[in-house]
Coordinates of C-alpha atoms and ligand atoms in Angstrom, one line a residue:
M1 CA 10.8 5.0 25.2
R2 CA 7.4 3.4 24.5
T3 CA 6.6 3.8 20.7
A4 CA 3.2 3.0 19.2
V5 CA 2.7 2.3 15.5
V6 CA -0.2 3.5 13.5
T7 CA -1.0 3.0 9.8
D8 CA -4.0 3.7 7.6
S9 CA -6.3 1.1 6.1
T10 CA -4.7 1.2 2.7
A11 CA -1.8 -0.8 4.1
Y12 CA -4.3 -3.6 4.0
I13 CA -2.6 -5.5 6.8
P14 CA -4.7 -8.4 7.8
K15 CA -6.3 -7.9 11.3
D16 CA -4.5 -10.9 12.9
I17 CA -1.2 -9.5 11.9
R18 CA -2.2 -6.0 13.1
N19 CA -3.2 -7.5 16.4
K20 CA -0.1 -9.6 16.7
W21 CA 2.2 -6.5 16.3
N22 CA -0.1 -4.1 18.0
I23 CA -0.5 -1.9 15.0
H24 CA -3.3 0.7 15.1
M25 CA -5.3 1.4 12.0
I26 CA -7.1 4.6 10.8
P27 CA -9.5 3.9 8.0
L28 CA -10.0 5.8 4.8
Q29 CA -13.5 6.1 3.4
V30 CA -15.1 4.8 0.2
I31 CA -18.4 6.6 -0.7
F32 CA -21.2 5.2 -2.8
G33 CA -23.7 8.1 -3.3
N34 CA -24.7 9.0 0.3
E35 CA -23.4 5.8 1.8
V36 CA -20.0 6.2 3.6
Y37 CA -18.0 3.0 4.4
Y38 CA -14.9 2.9 6.5
E39 CA -12.9 0.4 4.5
E40 CA -11.6 -2.7 6.3
I41 CA -14.2 -2.1 9.0
D42 CA -17.6 -1.7 7.2
I43 CA -16.6 -3.2 3.9
T44 CA -14.0 -5.9 3.0
W45 CA -12.3 -6.1 -0.4
S46 CA -14.5 -8.9 -1.6
Q47 CA -17.7 -7.1 -0.6
F48 CA -16.4 -4.0 -2.4
Y49 CA -15.8 -5.7 -5.7
E50 CA -19.4 -7.1 -5.4
E51 CA -20.9 -3.7 -4.7
V52 CA -19.3 -2.0 -7.7
K53 CA -20.9 -4.4 -10.0
T54 CA -24.4 -2.9 -9.2
K55 CA -23.7 0.6 -8.0
D56 CA -22.5 3.9 -9.5
L57 CA -18.7 4.2 -9.2
P58 CA -17.7 5.3 -5.7
T59 CA -15.3 8.1 -4.5
T60 CA -12.8 8.0 -1.7
S61 CA -11.8 10.3 1.2
Q62 CA -8.9 10.6 3.6
P63 CA -9.6 10.3 7.3
P64 CA -10.8 13.5 9.1
I65 CA -8.1 15.2 11.1
G66 CA -10.3 14.6 14.3
Q67 CA -9.8 10.9 13.9
F68 CA -6.0 11.2 14.1
V69 CA -6.2 13.6 17.1
E70 CA -8.5 11.3 19.0
L71 CA -6.3 8.3 18.4
F72 CA -3.0 10.2 19.3
E73 CA -4.6 11.5 22.5
K74 CA -5.7 8.0 23.4
L75 CA -2.2 6.6 22.7
S76 CA -0.6 9.5 24.7
K77 CA -1.9 7.7 27.9
D78 CA 0.4 4.7 27.3
Y79 CA 3.1 5.8 24.8
D80 CA 5.8 8.5 24.6
A81 CA 5.9 8.5 20.7
V82 CA 3.9 7.3 17.8
I83 CA 5.1 6.4 14.3
C84 CA 2.3 6.7 11.7
V85 CA 3.0 5.1 8.3
H86 CA 0.8 6.4 5.5
L87 CA 0.2 6.0 1.9
S88 CA 2.1 8.2 -0.5
S89 CA 1.5 11.9 0.0
G90 CA 1.4 12.3 -3.8
I91 CA -1.9 10.5 -4.1
S92 CA -3.7 11.3 -0.8
G93 CA -3.9 13.9 1.9
T94 CA -3.7 11.3 4.7
F95 CA 0.0 11.9 5.4
Q96 CA -0.7 15.7 5.6
G97 CA -3.7 15.0 7.9
A98 CA -1.4 13.1 10.3
N99 CA 1.1 16.0 10.2
T100 CA -1.6 18.5 11.0
A101 CA -3.0 16.4 13.8
S102 CA 0.5 16.1 15.3
T103 CA 0.6 19.8 16.0
M104 CA -2.7 19.5 17.9
V105 CA -1.8 17.0 20.5
E106 CA 0.4 17.1 23.6
G107 CA 2.2 14.5 25.6
I108 CA 3.1 12.3 22.7
A109 CA 5.7 12.9 20.0
V110 CA 4.2 12.1 16.5
Y111 CA 6.5 10.9 13.7
P112 CA 4.5 10.7 10.4
F113 CA 6.2 8.6 7.7
D114 CA 5.4 9.0 4.0
S115 CA 5.7 5.5 2.6
E116 CA 5.6 6.9 -1.0
I117 CA 3.6 3.8 -1.9
S118 CA 0.5 2.0 -0.6
C119 CA -1.0 -1.4 0.1
M120 CA 1.0 -4.2 1.7
V121 CA 4.3 -2.5 0.7
Q122 CA 3.3 0.2 3.0
G123 CA 2.3 -2.6 5.4
F124 CA 5.8 -3.9 5.4
Y125 CA 7.1 -0.6 6.7
A126 CA 4.5 -0.6 9.4
I127 CA 5.3 -4.2 10.5
E128 CA 9.0 -3.6 10.5
A129 CA 8.4 -0.4 12.6
A130 CA 6.2 -2.4 15.0
K131 CA 8.8 -5.2 15.4
L132 CA 11.5 -2.6 16.2
A133 CA 9.2 -0.8 18.6
S134 CA 8.5 -4.1 20.4
Q135 CA 12.3 -4.5 20.9
G136 CA 12.4 -1.1 22.6
V137 CA 14.2 0.7 19.7
D138 CA 13.6 4.4 19.9
A139 CA 11.4 6.3 17.4
N140 CA 14.2 8.2 15.8
T141 CA 16.2 5.1 15.1
I142 CA 13.1 3.3 13.7
M143 CA 12.4 6.3 11.3
A144 CA 16.0 6.0 10.2
R145 CA 15.6 2.3 9.5
L146 CA 12.4 2.9 7.6
D147 CA 14.3 5.4 5.4
E148 CA 17.0 2.8 4.8
L149 CA 14.3 0.3 3.7
K150 CA 13.0 2.9 1.2
Q151 CA 16.2 2.7 -0.7
T152 CA 15.4 -1.0 -1.4
T153 CA 11.7 -0.7 -2.1
R154 CA 10.1 -1.1 -5.5
A155 CA 6.6 -1.8 -6.8
Y156 CA 5.0 -2.2 -10.3
F157 CA 1.5 -2.7 -11.2
M158 CA -0.9 -2.8 -14.1
V159 CA -4.6 -2.0 -14.5
D160 CA -7.2 -3.5 -16.8
D161 CA -8.8 -0.1 -17.6
L162 CA -7.0 3.2 -17.2
M163 CA -10.3 5.0 -16.9
H164 CA -10.4 4.6 -13.0
L165 CA -7.0 6.2 -12.5
Q166 CA -7.9 9.0 -15.0
R167 CA -11.2 9.6 -13.4
G168 CA -9.7 9.9 -9.9
G169 CA -6.9 12.2 -11.3
R170 CA -4.2 9.9 -9.9
L171 CA -2.2 9.2 -13.1
S172 CA 0.5 11.9 -13.5
S173 CA 1.6 12.1 -17.1
A174 CA 1.0 14.1 -20.3
Q175 CA -2.5 13.6 -21.7
A176 CA -1.0 12.6 -25.1
F177 CA 1.1 9.9 -23.4
I178 CA -1.9 8.6 -21.5
G179 CA -3.9 8.4 -24.9
S180 CA -1.1 6.3 -26.4
L181 CA -1.3 3.9 -23.4
L182 CA -5.0 3.1 -23.9
K183 CA -4.2 0.2 -26.4
V184 CA -1.5 -1.4 -24.3
K185 CA -1.2 -2.7 -20.6
P186 CA 1.1 -0.1 -19.3
L187 CA 3.2 -1.0 -16.3
L188 CA 2.9 1.7 -13.8
H189 CA 5.0 2.7 -10.7
F190 CA 5.7 5.5 -8.3
E191 CA 8.2 8.2 -9.0
N192 CA 8.5 11.1 -6.7
K193 CA 5.4 10.0 -4.8
V194 CA 3.1 10.0 -7.8
I195 CA 2.0 7.3 -10.3
V196 CA 3.6 7.4 -13.7
P197 CA 3.9 4.9 -16.6
F198 CA 7.0 2.8 -16.4
E199 CA 6.9 0.9 -19.7
K200 CA 4.4 0.2 -22.4
I201 CA 3.7 -3.6 -22.5
R202 CA 1.2 -5.3 -24.8
T203 CA -0.2 -8.1 -22.7
R204 CA -0.8 -9.0 -19.1
K205 CA 1.4 -12.0 -19.2
K206 CA 4.3 -10.1 -20.6
A207 CA 3.8 -7.3 -18.0
M208 CA 3.9 -10.0 -15.2
N209 CA 7.1 -11.4 -16.6
R210 CA 8.7 -8.1 -16.8
I211 CA 7.8 -7.4 -13.1
A212 CA 9.3 -10.8 -12.2
D213 CA 12.5 -9.9 -14.1
L214 CA 12.7 -6.5 -12.3
L215 CA 12.5 -8.4 -9.0
G216 CA 15.3 -10.7 -10.2
E217 CA 17.6 -7.7 -10.9
D218 CA 17.3 -6.6 -7.3
V219 CA 17.5 -10.0 -5.7
S220 CA 20.7 -10.8 -7.7
S221 CA 22.4 -8.0 -5.8
G222 CA 22.2 -10.0 -2.6
G223 CA 20.4 -9.7 0.7
E224 CA 17.1 -11.1 1.9
Y225 CA 13.8 -9.8 0.3
Q226 CA 10.2 -9.9 1.1
A227 CA 7.7 -9.5 -1.7
V228 CA 4.0 -9.2 -2.1
V229 CA 1.8 -10.1 -5.0
I230 CA -1.2 -7.7 -5.0
H231 CA -4.5 -8.4 -6.7
A232 CA -7.9 -6.7 -7.3
N233 CA -10.3 -9.6 -7.0
R234 CA -8.0 -12.0 -8.8
E235 CA -7.0 -14.2 -5.9
E236 CA -6.5 -17.4 -7.8
E237 CA -4.3 -15.7 -10.5
A238 CA -2.4 -14.1 -7.7
K239 CA -1.7 -17.4 -6.0
E240 CA -0.6 -19.0 -9.3
W241 CA 1.8 -16.1 -9.9
R242 CA 3.1 -16.3 -6.4
N243 CA 3.8 -20.1 -6.8
E244 CA 5.7 -19.4 -10.0
L245 CA 7.6 -16.6 -8.4
A246 CA 8.5 -18.7 -5.3
A247 CA 9.9 -21.5 -7.5
R248 CA 12.0 -19.0 -9.5
Y249 CA 13.2 -17.0 -6.4
P250 CA 13.4 -19.4 -3.5
N251 CA 15.2 -16.9 -1.3
V252 CA 12.4 -14.4 -1.4
E253 CA 9.5 -14.6 1.1
F254 CA 6.3 -14.0 -0.9
T255 CA 2.9 -13.0 0.5
I256 CA -0.4 -12.3 -1.2
G257 CA -2.1 -8.9 -0.7
Y258 CA -5.0 -7.1 -2.2
F259 CA -6.1 -3.7 -3.6
G260 CA -8.9 -3.0 -1.1
A261 CA -11.9 -0.7 -1.5
V262 CA -10.2 2.7 -1.5
I263 CA -7.2 1.7 -3.7
G264 CA -9.5 -0.6 -5.8
T265 CA -11.7 2.5 -6.5
H266 CA -8.7 4.2 -8.2
L267 CA -7.3 1.1 -10.0
G268 CA -10.4 -1.0 -10.9
E269 CA -11.0 -4.7 -10.7
G270 CA -8.5 -7.0 -12.4
S271 CA -5.4 -4.8 -11.4
M272 CA -2.4 -6.9 -10.5
G273 CA 1.0 -5.8 -9.1
M274 CA 4.0 -6.7 -7.0
G275 CA 6.2 -4.9 -4.5
W276 CA 9.3 -5.8 -2.6
M277 CA 11.9 -4.5 -0.1
K278 CA 15.0 -5.9 1.5
R279 CA 14.7 -7.2 5.1
L280 CA 16.4 -5.2 7.8
D281 CA 19.6 -6.8 9.1
R282 CA 19.1 -7.1 12.8
Ligands
MYR1 C1 -7.9 9.4 -0.8 O1 -9.1 9.7 -1.1 O2 -7.3 10.2 -0.1 C2 -7.3 8.2 -1.3 C3 -6.8 8.2 -2.6 C4 -6.1 6.9 -3.1 C5 -5.5 7.0 -4.5 C6 -5.0 5.6 -4.9 C7 -4.3 5.6 -6.2 C8 -3.8 4.2 -6.7 C9 -2.6 3.7 -5.8 C10 -2.0 2.5 -6.3 C11 -1.1 1.9 -5.3 C12 -0.3 0.7 -5.8 C13 0.6 0.2 -4.7 C14 1.5 -1.0 -5.2

């Protein structure tokens, strides 16, 4: 069985890695007034954080169904199946779009996977899927392995200004609780596919230390982990943090990722987070 792997742009997998593992990418859109940009194609993360300095705040949009149908039809010429790994269905209609498109194509079996997260943590799933597909592992087995990985996945992040999440309607919590968070740096995470506050923490440094401790709890249970430090235009700070983390957890493989244009629209510049998952035993 020949299985293709598709993900969306919010996985923020660098192009050379996508090319290496033959991962196809469908872009989401970031919209400034009448100008529509396909992120990762028309606009990089660094260009995006420059643009928002001078323009009205943008909005975002999931890919149109036709884009999925077109890609699936193209892939059906060379593949029997396609696994498509998407950002959490609780924050975007992208996963649902892939589902709908799957009913509109023939000659290829489509397996949409709800990563229940986003950014490079979603990217880790796509890369693992692509590695397995390149070994000839069938699509059902790959989906089962991705579900296994989900049990070991965690991610926490903080924002500088909750306004962005509130404005986009992506913070799921009682209004009163959100009000009480405005004076602190709440640590956020995903629960049942949506973003909820995890803990109230007063300073950025304390929040980063808390995330590092949470990683430590998981790592101490054994197994090999991969982790990604994710930043919104704070590359130097992310590198410093990664170096501290790598010294503290020498058995974890760390990479640096970013909150690109679409996710950056909803989190705002200065956001920082980390996600991790166990490596598959092969
Ligand atoms: C759309 O318009 O469909 C895209 C909506 C994206 C919402 C993004 C909300 C923030 C996600 C934070 C991810 C953090 C991962 C570690």
